Short mmCIF file of C-alpha atoms in Angstrom, two decimals:
data_model
loop_
_atom_site.label_atom_id
_atom_site.label_comp_id
_atom_site.label_asym_id
_atom_site.label_seq_id
_atom_site.Cartn_x
_atom_site.Cartn_y
_atom_site.Cartn_z
CA MET H 1 0.00 0.00 0.00
CA SER H 2 1.41 3.39 -0.93
CA GLU H 3 1.86 6.25 1.50
CA PRO H 4 -0.65 9.08 1.32
CA PRO H 5 0.57 12.23 -0.45
CA THR H 6 2.19 14.92 1.67
CA THR H 7 1.55 18.62 1.31
CA ARG H 8 3.98 21.45 1.85
CA LEU H 9 3.43 25.18 1.99
CA LEU H 10 5.92 26.68 -0.45
CA PRO H 11 7.97 29.78 0.45
CA TRP H 12 6.39 31.92 -2.28
CA VAL H 13 2.97 32.90 -3.56
CA SER H 14 1.52 32.98 -7.05
CA PRO H 15 1.67 36.22 -9.08
CA ASP H 16 -1.83 37.03 -7.85
CA GLY H 17 -0.88 36.43 -4.20
CA LYS H 18 -2.36 32.96 -3.72
CA THR H 19 -0.76 30.32 -1.53
CA CYS H 20 1.35 27.72 -3.35
CA ILE H 21 1.29 24.13 -2.11
CA LEU H 22 3.49 21.21 -3.16
CA LEU H 23 1.75 17.83 -3.22
CA SER H 24 4.28 14.97 -3.06
CA GLU H 25 4.13 11.20 -3.03
CA GLY H 26 5.69 9.37 -0.10
CA SER H 27 8.21 11.20 2.07
CA GLY H 28 7.83 14.52 0.30
CA GLU H 29 11.54 14.65 -0.55
CA SER H 30 11.92 15.67 -4.17
CA GLY H 31 13.99 17.98 -6.30
CA PHE H 32 11.29 20.61 -6.08
CA SER H 33 11.17 20.22 -2.31
CA ARG H 34 14.93 20.83 -2.16
CA VAL H 35 14.48 23.99 -4.25
CA ALA H 36 11.90 25.16 -1.70
CA ASP H 37 14.33 24.34 1.16
CA ARG H 38 17.04 26.44 -0.48
CA MET H 39 14.61 29.29 -1.11
CA GLU H 40 13.63 29.26 2.58
CA ASP H 41 17.32 29.38 3.55
CA VAL H 42 17.89 32.34 1.22
CA GLN H 43 14.87 34.18 2.62
CA LEU H 44 16.11 33.70 6.18
CA GLU H 45 19.64 34.81 5.27
CA MET H 46 18.27 37.90 3.55
CA ALA H 47 16.15 38.74 6.61
CA ASP H 48 19.26 38.49 8.82
CA GLY H 49 21.19 40.80 6.50
CA LEU H 50 18.31 43.26 6.39
CA LEU H 51 18.13 43.35 10.19
CA ASP H 52 21.84 44.19 10.35
CA HIS H 53 21.36 46.90 7.72
CA ALA H 54 18.37 48.31 9.63
CA ALA H 55 20.37 48.49 12.86
CA ASP H 56 23.18 50.35 11.08
CA MET H 57 20.80 52.71 9.31
CA LEU H 58 18.79 53.52 12.42
CA GLY H 59 21.93 53.89 14.52
CA ASP H 60 23.59 56.45 12.28
CA GLY H 61 20.80 59.05 12.41
CA THR H 62 21.28 60.43 8.89
CA ALA H 63 18.70 58.33 7.04
CA THR H 64 16.10 60.27 5.10
CA ASP H 65 12.35 59.73 5.39
CA ARG H 66 12.39 58.07 1.98
CA GLN H 67 15.17 55.67 3.02
CA LEU H 68 13.36 54.79 6.25
CA ARG H 69 10.09 54.21 4.41
CA PHE H 70 11.87 51.88 1.97
CA LEU H 71 13.54 50.10 4.90
CA GLY H 72 10.15 49.63 6.55
CA GLU H 73 8.71 48.15 3.35
CA GLN H 74 11.62 45.72 3.05
CA LEU H 75 11.40 44.73 6.72
CA SER H 76 7.68 44.09 6.28
CA ALA H 77 8.32 41.86 3.24
CA ALA H 78 11.07 39.98 5.10
CA LEU H 79 8.83 39.44 8.11
CA ARG H 80 6.10 38.07 5.82
CA ASP H 81 8.65 35.64 4.31
CA VAL H 82 9.93 34.55 7.72
CA ARG H 83 6.37 33.94 8.98
CA ARG H 84 5.68 31.81 5.90
CA VAL H 85 8.86 29.77 6.45
CA ALA H 86 8.01 29.28 10.14
CA GLY H 87 4.48 28.17 9.29
CA SER H 88 5.69 25.73 6.67
CA ARG H 89 8.34 24.24 8.94
CA GLY H 90 5.88 24.03 11.83
CA GLU H 91 3.41 22.12 9.67
CA ARG H 92 6.11 19.70 8.58
CA LEU H 93 7.30 19.15 12.16
CA SER H 94 3.79 18.45 13.41
CA ALA H 95 3.25 16.03 10.51
CA GLY H 96 6.44 14.19 11.46
CA GLY H 97 8.33 15.22 8.30
#
């Protein structure tokens, strides 16, 4: 008897903002799953770098309103990515995968 398919929340959305899900046979380990793993790693690394940049920018006191607004937009996008990664990993942990 074959294992039921596994689902995985992917670390991106469709062009119209809809959730993307990967449906896999068996363990859920596939080439596409590894691409998603790497994308999650990149998103987390970028969020770390952005936090360092934000600390520097806020600490120096010379940032313009426009620069701070852009920083806020990028921090918001990074936080959205990190939440998505955390949700996906939490689902996989609770499913035993």
